[in-house]
mmCIF file of C-alpha atoms and ligand atoms in Angstrom:
data_model
loop_
_atom_site.group_PDB
_atom_site.id
_atom_site.type_symbol
_atom_site.label_atom_id
_atom_site.label_comp_id
_atom_site.label_asym_id
_atom_site.label_seq_id
_atom_site.Cartn_x
_atom_site.Cartn_y
_atom_site.Cartn_z
ATOM 1 C CA MET A 1 176.664 -26.928 -50.870
ATOM 2 C CA GLU A 2 177.959 -29.099 -53.638
ATOM 3 C CA LEU A 3 181.062 -30.671 -55.102
ATOM 4 C CA ASN A 4 182.511 -28.849 -58.104
ATOM 5 C CA LYS A 5 185.570 -29.050 -60.301
ATOM 6 C CA LEU A 6 186.278 -25.461 -61.298
ATOM 7 C CA ALA A 7 188.677 -24.520 -64.096
ATOM 8 C CA ILE A 8 191.773 -22.744 -62.781
ATOM 9 C CA LEU A 9 192.406 -19.558 -64.759
ATOM 10 C CA SER A 10 195.525 -18.471 -62.904
ATOM 11 C CA ASN A 11 197.512 -19.318 -59.782
ATOM 12 C CA ILE A 12 200.366 -16.942 -59.088
ATOM 13 C CA GLN A 13 202.690 -15.982 -56.259
ATOM 14 C CA VAL A 14 201.959 -12.406 -55.160
ATOM 15 C CA SER A 15 204.531 -12.019 -52.365
ATOM 16 C CA ALA A 16 207.072 -14.108 -50.493
ATOM 17 C CA ARG A 17 204.438 -16.142 -48.638
ATOM 18 C CA TYR A 18 201.143 -15.501 -50.467
ATOM 19 C CA TRP A 19 199.475 -16.822 -53.611
ATOM 20 C CA HIS A 20 196.417 -15.724 -55.568
ATOM 21 C CA MET A 21 194.178 -18.074 -57.527
ATOM 22 C CA ILE A 22 191.344 -17.269 -59.944
ATOM 23 C CA VAL A 23 188.871 -19.961 -60.945
ATOM 24 C CA ALA A 24 185.911 -19.972 -63.295
ATOM 25 C CA ALA A 25 182.673 -20.432 -61.376
ATOM 26 C CA PRO A 26 179.779 -20.141 -63.835
ATOM 27 C CA GLY A 27 176.458 -20.673 -62.123
ATOM 28 C CA LEU A 28 178.072 -20.416 -58.679
ATOM 29 C CA VAL A 29 178.914 -16.716 -58.381
ATOM 30 C CA ASN A 30 175.355 -15.660 -57.640
ATOM 31 C CA ARG A 31 175.036 -18.180 -54.828
ATOM 32 C CA ILE A 32 178.108 -17.156 -52.838
ATOM 33 C CA GLU A 33 178.047 -14.654 -49.982
ATOM 34 C CA PRO A 34 181.037 -12.846 -48.422
ATOM 35 C CA GLY A 35 182.322 -14.771 -45.394
ATOM 36 C CA GLN A 36 181.486 -18.183 -46.814
ATOM 37 C CA PHE A 37 184.240 -20.616 -47.693
ATOM 38 C CA PHE A 38 185.098 -23.589 -49.863
ATOM 39 C CA ASN A 39 186.767 -26.779 -48.690
ATOM 40 C CA ILE A 40 189.490 -27.396 -51.264
ATOM 41 C CA LEU A 41 191.041 -30.724 -52.145
ATOM 42 C CA CYS A 42 194.780 -30.118 -52.265
ATOM 43 C CA GLU A 43 195.822 -33.690 -53.035
ATOM 44 C CA THR A 44 193.967 -37.011 -53.335
ATOM 45 C CA THR A 45 196.495 -38.956 -51.225
ATOM 46 C CA PHE A 46 198.322 -36.713 -48.734
ATOM 47 C CA PRO A 47 197.128 -34.440 -47.218
ATOM 48 C CA PHE A 48 193.856 -36.319 -47.400
ATOM 49 C CA LEU A 49 191.697 -33.718 -45.625
ATOM 50 C CA ARG A 50 190.381 -30.773 -47.605
ATOM 51 C CA ARG A 51 191.498 -27.324 -46.483
ATOM 52 C CA PRO A 52 189.073 -24.392 -45.930
ATOM 53 C CA PHE A 53 189.529 -21.116 -47.825
ATOM 54 C CA SER A 54 187.367 -18.012 -47.826
ATOM 55 C CA ILE A 55 186.218 -16.423 -51.008
ATOM 56 C CA TYR A 56 188.569 -13.485 -51.494
ATOM 57 C CA ARG A 57 186.786 -11.807 -54.416
ATOM 58 C CA ILE A 58 183.701 -12.530 -56.460
ATOM 59 C CA ASN A 59 183.534 -11.255 -60.041
ATOM 60 C CA LYS A 60 179.929 -11.654 -61.136
ATOM 61 C CA ALA A 61 180.469 -10.180 -64.606
ATOM 62 C CA GLU A 62 183.315 -12.565 -65.442
ATOM 63 C CA GLU A 63 181.796 -15.409 -63.385
ATOM 64 C CA THR A 64 185.015 -15.997 -61.474
ATOM 65 C CA ILE A 65 185.931 -16.370 -57.839
ATOM 66 C CA GLU A 66 189.317 -15.764 -56.285
ATOM 67 C CA PHE A 67 191.300 -17.159 -53.381
ATOM 68 C CA LEU A 68 194.205 -15.484 -51.621
ATOM 69 C CA TYR A 69 196.239 -17.946 -49.610
ATOM 70 C CA LEU A 70 199.204 -18.122 -47.304
ATOM 71 C CA VAL A 71 201.534 -21.059 -47.864
ATOM 72 C CA GLN A 72 201.453 -22.771 -44.508
ATOM 73 C CA GLY A 73 201.977 -26.544 -44.706
ATOM 74 C CA ALA A 74 201.500 -29.578 -46.939
ATOM 75 C CA GLY A 75 198.083 -28.627 -48.339
ATOM 76 C CA THR A 76 198.849 -25.059 -49.346
ATOM 77 C CA LYS A 77 202.263 -26.129 -50.737
ATOM 78 C CA LYS A 78 200.383 -28.517 -53.025
ATOM 79 C CA MET A 79 198.043 -25.697 -54.056
ATOM 80 C CA THR A 80 200.994 -23.688 -55.379
ATOM 81 C CA GLU A 81 201.606 -26.494 -57.894
ATOM 82 C CA PHE A 82 198.151 -26.108 -59.486
ATOM 83 C CA LYS A 83 198.372 -24.722 -63.011
ATOM 84 C CA ALA A 84 195.979 -22.718 -65.194
ATOM 85 C CA GLY A 85 193.897 -25.152 -67.222
ATOM 86 C CA GLU A 86 193.706 -27.726 -64.412
ATOM 87 C CA ARG A 87 190.585 -28.246 -62.317
ATOM 88 C CA LEU A 88 190.180 -27.257 -58.657
ATOM 89 C CA ASP A 89 188.090 -29.703 -56.639
ATOM 90 C CA VAL A 90 185.974 -27.593 -54.257
ATOM 91 C CA PHE A 91 183.200 -28.391 -51.811
ATOM 92 C CA GLY A 92 180.891 -25.509 -51.012
ATOM 93 C CA PRO A 93 180.000 -22.736 -50.609
ATOM 94 C CA LEU A 94 179.952 -23.526 -46.903
ATOM 95 C CA GLY A 95 179.160 -21.685 -43.697
ATOM 96 C CA VAL A 96 177.331 -18.588 -42.552
ATOM 97 C CA SER A 97 178.067 -15.309 -44.343
ATOM 98 C CA PHE A 98 178.519 -11.794 -42.968
ATOM 99 C CA THR A 99 175.425 -9.649 -42.470
ATOM 100 C CA LEU A 100 175.337 -6.102 -43.852
ATOM 101 C CA GLU A 101 172.310 -4.183 -42.597
ATOM 102 C CA GLU A 102 170.708 -1.808 -45.090
ATOM 103 C CA ASP A 103 170.820 1.219 -42.786
ATOM 104 C CA TRP A 104 174.555 0.923 -42.030
ATOM 105 C CA GLU A 105 176.366 3.748 -43.807
ATOM 106 C CA THR A 106 179.946 3.229 -42.660
ATOM 107 C CA VAL A 107 181.666 -0.045 -41.839
ATOM 108 C CA LEU A 108 185.099 -0.673 -40.352
ATOM 109 C CA LEU A 109 187.168 -3.732 -41.272
ATOM 110 C CA LEU A 110 190.075 -4.855 -39.077
ATOM 111 C CA ALA A 111 192.212 -7.545 -40.692
ATOM 112 C CA ARG A 112 195.461 -9.187 -39.769
ATOM 113 C CA GLY A 113 197.568 -10.891 -42.443
ATOM 114 C CA VAL A 114 195.588 -13.238 -44.620
ATOM 115 C CA GLY A 115 192.433 -12.301 -42.668
ATOM 116 C CA ILE A 116 191.962 -9.689 -45.383
ATOM 117 C CA ALA A 117 191.265 -12.558 -47.823
ATOM 118 C CA THR A 118 188.017 -13.090 -45.920
ATOM 119 C CA LEU A 119 187.130 -9.398 -45.548
ATOM 120 C CA THR A 120 187.787 -8.248 -49.134
ATOM 121 C CA ALA A 121 184.647 -9.893 -50.527
ATOM 122 C CA LEU A 122 182.716 -8.102 -47.778
ATOM 123 C CA ALA A 123 184.341 -4.781 -48.736
ATOM 124 C CA GLN A 124 183.255 -5.429 -52.341
ATOM 125 C CA GLU A 125 179.685 -6.005 -51.190
ATOM 126 C CA ALA A 126 179.695 -2.939 -48.893
ATOM 127 C CA VAL A 127 180.995 -0.646 -51.634
ATOM 128 C CA TYR A 128 178.505 -2.117 -54.120
ATOM 129 C CA ASN A 129 175.751 -1.184 -51.640
ATOM 130 C CA ASN A 130 177.076 2.398 -51.404
ATOM 131 C CA LYS A 131 178.472 2.062 -47.908
ATOM 132 C CA LYS A 132 181.634 3.830 -46.832
ATOM 133 C CA CYS A 133 184.235 1.215 -46.050
ATOM 134 C CA ILE A 134 187.304 1.827 -43.881
ATOM 135 C CA ALA A 135 189.904 -0.934 -43.544
ATOM 136 C CA ILE A 136 192.757 -1.283 -41.082
ATOM 137 C CA LEU A 137 195.258 -3.795 -42.456
ATOM 138 C CA SER A 138 197.813 -5.230 -40.069
ATOM 139 C CA ALA A 139 200.825 -7.329 -41.063
ATOM 140 C CA ARG A 140 204.389 -8.152 -40.098
ATOM 141 C CA SER A 141 205.871 -6.205 -43.012
ATOM 142 C CA HIS A 142 204.828 -4.075 -45.978
ATOM 143 C CA ASN A 143 205.402 -7.130 -48.152
ATOM 144 C CA ASP A 144 202.646 -8.927 -46.236
ATOM 145 C CA LEU A 145 200.120 -6.090 -46.555
ATOM 146 C CA LEU A 146 197.833 -7.844 -48.967
ATOM 147 C CA ALA A 147 194.967 -6.534 -51.043
ATOM 148 C CA THR A 148 195.815 -2.879 -50.364
ATOM 149 C CA GLU A 149 195.600 -1.903 -54.027
ATOM 150 C CA ALA A 150 192.522 -4.038 -54.652
ATOM 151 C CA LEU A 151 190.750 -2.337 -51.737
ATOM 152 C CA GLN A 152 191.877 1.167 -52.678
ATOM 153 C CA SER A 153 190.755 0.668 -56.272
ATOM 154 C CA MET A 154 187.277 -0.148 -54.933
ATOM 155 C CA GLY A 155 187.257 3.128 -52.991
ATOM 156 C CA VAL A 156 188.022 1.695 -49.562
ATOM 157 C CA GLU A 157 189.885 3.989 -47.122
ATOM 158 C CA VAL A 158 192.905 1.902 -46.130
ATOM 159 C CA HIS A 159 195.050 2.330 -43.006
ATOM 160 C CA LYS A 160 198.189 0.172 -42.863
ATOM 161 C CA VAL A 161 199.936 -0.908 -39.664
ATOM 162 C CA THR A 162 203.006 -3.148 -39.481
ATOM 163 C CA GLU A 163 205.582 -4.531 -37.072
ATOM 164 C CA GLU A 164 208.169 -3.142 -39.501
ATOM 165 C CA ASP A 165 206.934 0.404 -38.768
ATOM 166 C CA GLY A 166 206.217 -0.292 -35.091
ATOM 167 C CA THR A 167 202.550 0.633 -35.604
ATOM 168 C CA SER A 168 200.761 -2.709 -35.226
ATOM 169 C CA ASP A 169 200.775 -3.192 -31.439
ATOM 170 C CA VAL A 170 197.369 -3.286 -29.756
ATOM 171 C CA LYS A 171 197.720 0.161 -28.152
ATOM 172 C CA SER A 172 198.557 1.835 -31.479
ATOM 173 C CA VAL A 173 195.700 0.069 -33.294
ATOM 174 C CA GLU A 174 193.314 1.029 -30.487
ATOM 175 C CA LYS A 175 194.388 4.668 -30.866
ATOM 176 C CA LEU A 176 193.815 4.471 -34.615
ATOM 177 C CA ILE A 177 190.319 2.980 -34.215
ATOM 178 C CA GLU A 178 189.421 5.643 -31.647
ATOM 179 C CA GLN A 179 190.649 8.349 -34.057
ATOM 180 C CA ILE A 180 188.527 6.924 -36.870
ATOM 181 C CA ILE A 181 185.478 6.686 -34.612
ATOM 182 C CA SER A 182 185.988 10.238 -33.335
ATOM 183 C CA LYS A 183 185.877 11.592 -36.912
ATOM 184 C CA GLN A 184 182.790 9.758 -38.130
ATOM 185 C CA ARG A 185 180.058 7.479 -36.994
ATOM 186 C CA VAL A 186 180.930 3.814 -37.607
ATOM 187 C CA ASP A 187 177.835 1.615 -37.837
ATOM 188 C CA ALA A 188 179.452 -1.825 -37.777
ATOM 189 C CA GLY A 189 182.792 -3.564 -37.347
ATOM 190 C CA PHE A 190 184.196 -6.729 -38.914
ATOM 191 C CA THR A 191 187.364 -8.603 -38.131
ATOM 192 C CA CYS A 192 189.400 -11.628 -39.158
ATOM 193 C CA GLY A 193 192.905 -12.992 -38.734
ATOM 194 C CA SER A 194 194.021 -12.184 -35.185
ATOM 195 C CA LYS A 195 192.706 -13.083 -31.727
ATOM 196 C CA ARG A 196 194.620 -10.115 -30.268
ATOM 197 C CA LEU A 197 192.977 -7.617 -32.610
ATOM 198 C CA SER A 198 189.576 -9.325 -32.368
ATOM 199 C CA LYS A 199 189.708 -8.918 -28.588
ATOM 200 C CA LEU A 200 190.586 -5.280 -29.103
ATOM 201 C CA LEU A 201 187.663 -4.736 -31.490
ATOM 202 C CA GLN A 202 185.389 -6.602 -29.067
ATOM 203 C CA ASN A 203 186.324 -4.117 -26.318
ATOM 204 C CA VAL A 204 186.159 -0.972 -28.455
ATOM 205 C CA ALA A 205 182.889 -2.076 -30.106
ATOM 206 C CA SER A 206 181.365 -2.777 -26.715
ATOM 207 C CA LYS A 207 182.490 0.630 -25.394
ATOM 208 C CA HIS A 208 180.946 2.466 -28.384
ATOM 209 C CA SER A 209 177.971 0.080 -28.889
ATOM 210 C CA ILE A 210 179.045 -0.838 -32.425
ATOM 211 C CA PRO A 211 177.634 -4.198 -33.578
ATOM 212 C CA SER A 212 180.522 -6.296 -34.855
ATOM 213 C CA GLN A 213 181.133 -9.634 -36.531
ATOM 214 C CA ILE A 214 184.108 -11.958 -36.700
ATOM 215 C CA ALA A 215 185.096 -14.671 -39.180
ATOM 216 C CA LEU A 216 186.853 -17.369 -37.146
ATOM 217 C CA GLU A 217 189.592 -19.533 -38.638
ATOM 218 C CA GLU A 218 189.686 -22.745 -36.624
ATOM 219 C CA ASN A 219 191.391 -25.924 -37.837
ATOM 220 C CA MET A 220 188.798 -27.982 -39.682
ATOM 221 C CA ALA A 221 188.456 -31.513 -40.949
ATOM 222 C CA CYS A 222 185.114 -32.363 -42.601
ATOM 223 C CA GLY A 223 183.872 -28.768 -42.999
ATOM 224 C CA MET A 224 180.228 -29.822 -42.851
ATOM 225 C CA GLY A 225 179.479 -30.311 -39.198
ATOM 226 C CA ALA A 226 180.035 -34.043 -38.809
ATOM 227 C CA CYS A 227 183.391 -34.277 -37.019
ATOM 228 C CA PHE A 228 183.259 -31.436 -34.429
ATOM 229 C CA ALA A 229 186.970 -30.685 -34.990
ATOM 230 C CA CYS A 230 186.399 -26.927 -35.199
ATOM 231 C CA VAL A 231 184.304 -26.063 -32.139
ATOM 232 C CA CYS A 232 184.573 -22.699 -30.431
ATOM 233 C CA ASP A 233 182.794 -21.209 -27.419
ATOM 234 C CA ILE A 234 179.925 -18.732 -27.737
ATOM 235 C CA GLN A 235 178.337 -16.846 -24.874
ATOM 236 C CA ASN A 236 174.578 -17.092 -25.209
ATOM 237 C CA GLU A 237 172.982 -15.056 -22.421
ATOM 238 C CA ASN A 238 173.984 -16.949 -19.261
ATOM 239 C CA GLU A 239 175.354 -20.092 -20.842
ATOM 240 C CA THR A 240 178.469 -20.922 -22.840
ATOM 241 C CA LEU A 241 177.789 -23.047 -25.896
ATOM 242 C CA SER A 242 180.311 -25.027 -27.908
ATOM 243 C CA VAL A 243 179.464 -24.531 -31.580
ATOM 244 C CA ARG A 244 180.992 -25.656 -34.875
ATOM 245 C CA VAL A 245 182.821 -22.978 -36.824
ATOM 246 C CA CYS A 246 182.122 -24.763 -40.135
ATOM 247 C CA THR A 247 178.328 -24.842 -39.829
ATOM 248 C CA GLU A 248 177.250 -22.368 -37.125
ATOM 249 C CA GLY A 249 180.050 -20.045 -38.365
ATOM 250 C CA PRO A 250 182.600 -19.086 -39.502
ATOM 251 C CA VAL A 251 180.928 -15.679 -39.027
ATOM 252 C CA PHE A 252 179.680 -14.904 -35.515
ATOM 253 C CA ASP A 253 178.588 -11.825 -33.598
ATOM 254 C CA LEU A 254 181.876 -10.663 -32.120
ATOM 255 C CA GLU A 255 180.371 -9.802 -28.738
ATOM 256 C CA LYS A 256 179.305 -13.442 -28.261
ATOM 257 C CA VAL A 257 182.630 -15.114 -29.041
ATOM 258 C CA VAL A 258 184.598 -16.273 -25.995
ATOM 259 C CA MET A 259 188.176 -15.316 -26.791
ATOM 260 C CA ALA A 260 190.691 -17.737 -25.265
HETATM 261 C C1 LIG B 1 186.698 -20.692 -42.664
HETATM 262 C C2 LIG B 1 188.186 -20.579 -42.955
HETATM 263 C C3 LIG B 1 188.615 -19.755 -43.990
HETATM 264 C C4 LIG B 1 189.964 -19.663 -44.293
HETATM 265 N N1 LIG B 1 190.345 -18.855 -45.312
HETATM 266 C C5 LIG B 1 191.653 -18.744 -45.638
HETATM 267 C C6 LIG B 1 192.060 -17.926 -46.723
HETATM 268 O O1 LIG B 1 191.258 -17.305 -47.405
HETATM 269 N N2 LIG B 1 193.395 -17.875 -47.009
HETATM 270 C C7 LIG B 1 194.320 -18.572 -46.269
HETATM 271 O O2 LIG B 1 195.507 -18.485 -46.561
HETATM 272 N N3 LIG B 1 193.957 -19.348 -45.234
HETATM 273 C C8 LIG B 1 192.652 -19.465 -44.913
HETATM 274 N N4 LIG B 1 192.277 -20.276 -43.870
HETATM 275 C C9 LIG B 1 193.319 -21.035 -43.178
HETATM 276 C C10 LIG B 1 193.679 -22.251 -44.044
HETATM 277 O O3 LIG B 1 192.597 -23.148 -44.097
HETATM 278 C C11 LIG B 1 194.900 -22.970 -43.476
HETATM 279 O O4 LIG B 1 196.007 -22.104 -43.544
HETATM 280 C C12 LIG B 1 195.169 -24.231 -44.283
HETATM 281 O O5 LIG B 1 194.234 -25.206 -43.916
HETATM 282 C C13 LIG B 1 196.570 -24.719 -44.046
HETATM 283 O O6 LIG B 1 196.708 -25.975 -44.653
HETATM 284 P P1 LIG B 1 198.112 -26.644 -44.834
HETATM 285 O O7 LIG B 1 197.903 -28.047 -45.240
HETATM 286 O O8 LIG B 1 198.965 -25.807 -45.727
HETATM 287 O O9 LIG B 1 198.736 -26.538 -43.386
HETATM 288 P P2 LIG B 1 198.919 -27.648 -42.289
HETATM 289 O O10 LIG B 1 199.357 -26.883 -41.094
HETATM 290 O O11 LIG B 1 199.818 -28.717 -42.793
HETATM 291 O O12 LIG B 1 197.502 -28.284 -42.063
HETATM 292 C C14 LIG B 1 196.362 -27.538 -41.729
HETATM 293 C C15 LIG B 1 195.385 -28.341 -40.908
HETATM 294 O O13 LIG B 1 195.289 -29.684 -41.261
HETATM 295 C C16 LIG B 1 195.456 -30.492 -40.131
HETATM 296 N N5 LIG B 1 196.296 -31.626 -40.524
HETATM 297 C C17 LIG B 1 197.465 -31.572 -41.179
HETATM 298 N N6 LIG B 1 197.946 -32.812 -41.371
HETATM 299 C C18 LIG B 1 197.056 -33.652 -40.803
HETATM 300 C C19 LIG B 1 196.989 -35.049 -40.665
HETATM 301 N N7 LIG B 1 197.952 -35.853 -41.132
HETATM 302 N N8 LIG B 1 195.915 -35.584 -40.033
HETATM 303 C C20 LIG B 1 194.933 -34.792 -39.553
HETATM 304 N N9 LIG B 1 194.951 -33.476 -39.648
HETATM 305 C C21 LIG B 1 195.992 -32.898 -40.261
HETATM 306 C C22 LIG B 1 196.160 -29.678 -39.102
HETATM 307 O O14 LIG B 1 195.622 -29.981 -37.831
HETATM 308 C C23 LIG B 1 195.758 -28.313 -39.477
HETATM 309 O O15 LIG B 1 194.565 -27.985 -38.868
HETATM 310 C C24 LIG B 1 190.935 -20.387 -43.534
HETATM 311 C C25 LIG B 1 190.494 -21.214 -42.496
HETATM 312 C C26 LIG B 1 189.151 -21.298 -42.208
HETATM 313 C C27 LIG B 1 188.699 -22.186 -41.085
#
């Protein structure tokens, strides 16, 4: 991990609530793994604390990395003011990345909202390694279904569910996962962005013995393990351990995570 000031190449609004930023990252792109994140300085005065963002896409040829972010509060509002040509102050890459086993042929991604920002880099990696990648994207509305085109252009099979269409409730998503699993063997599952859907994947994965991973998004402060602001509970055999999402995570085996 290191401190870097990366040149911003673009920072544009892509839907009502979401923005997309591309930064030049020469020398960094080969050291970043899907699931890792950067702690970004949004403002030197207020908000003082850096904010964590996953790497959305890695472009090794162009030596760029991308962030996809939801405008939430003070920090992300400030990020929308960044202009091309300015420098982005980032600390990272931080955290534990996803694991893709060599013998997995088909992987299933289950993302809610901006959770797809975290899973897209993984989809890139899976496709690059000739794995079949199936993604279920869940959002409030079609307008919030992010990254659909980016995923489809990579060759990912995308299934969209929304509140708008009445297709995103847990029962409907469970039915969809079961349908997918009944048609082909799924070797691994990955999720991010919703406790409700993560619990669902935990149950379905356990039923079908599919190893699965989750990228947790807990509120963070230091991002490097010193403050313990981001602890979550992990079941380790017979004991429950409190671990830091920033250093022991953000990626964990889904079966071990204690869902509140
Ligand atoms: C590993 C990880 C990856 C993530 N990746 C993405 C991503 O790719 N895209 C995305 O959109 N989101 C992502 N998030 C979520 C993102 O970090 C939050 O949405 C972002 O931090 C919101 O910042 P904000 O300032 O806009 O919102 P706010 O709600 O204003 O603040 C966010 C956090 O800062 C704390 N905070 C705010 N003000 C203070 C204060 N005065 N004193 C102390 N604490 C304060 C709050 O407790 C809150 O936890 C990720 C989160 C994690 C943990």
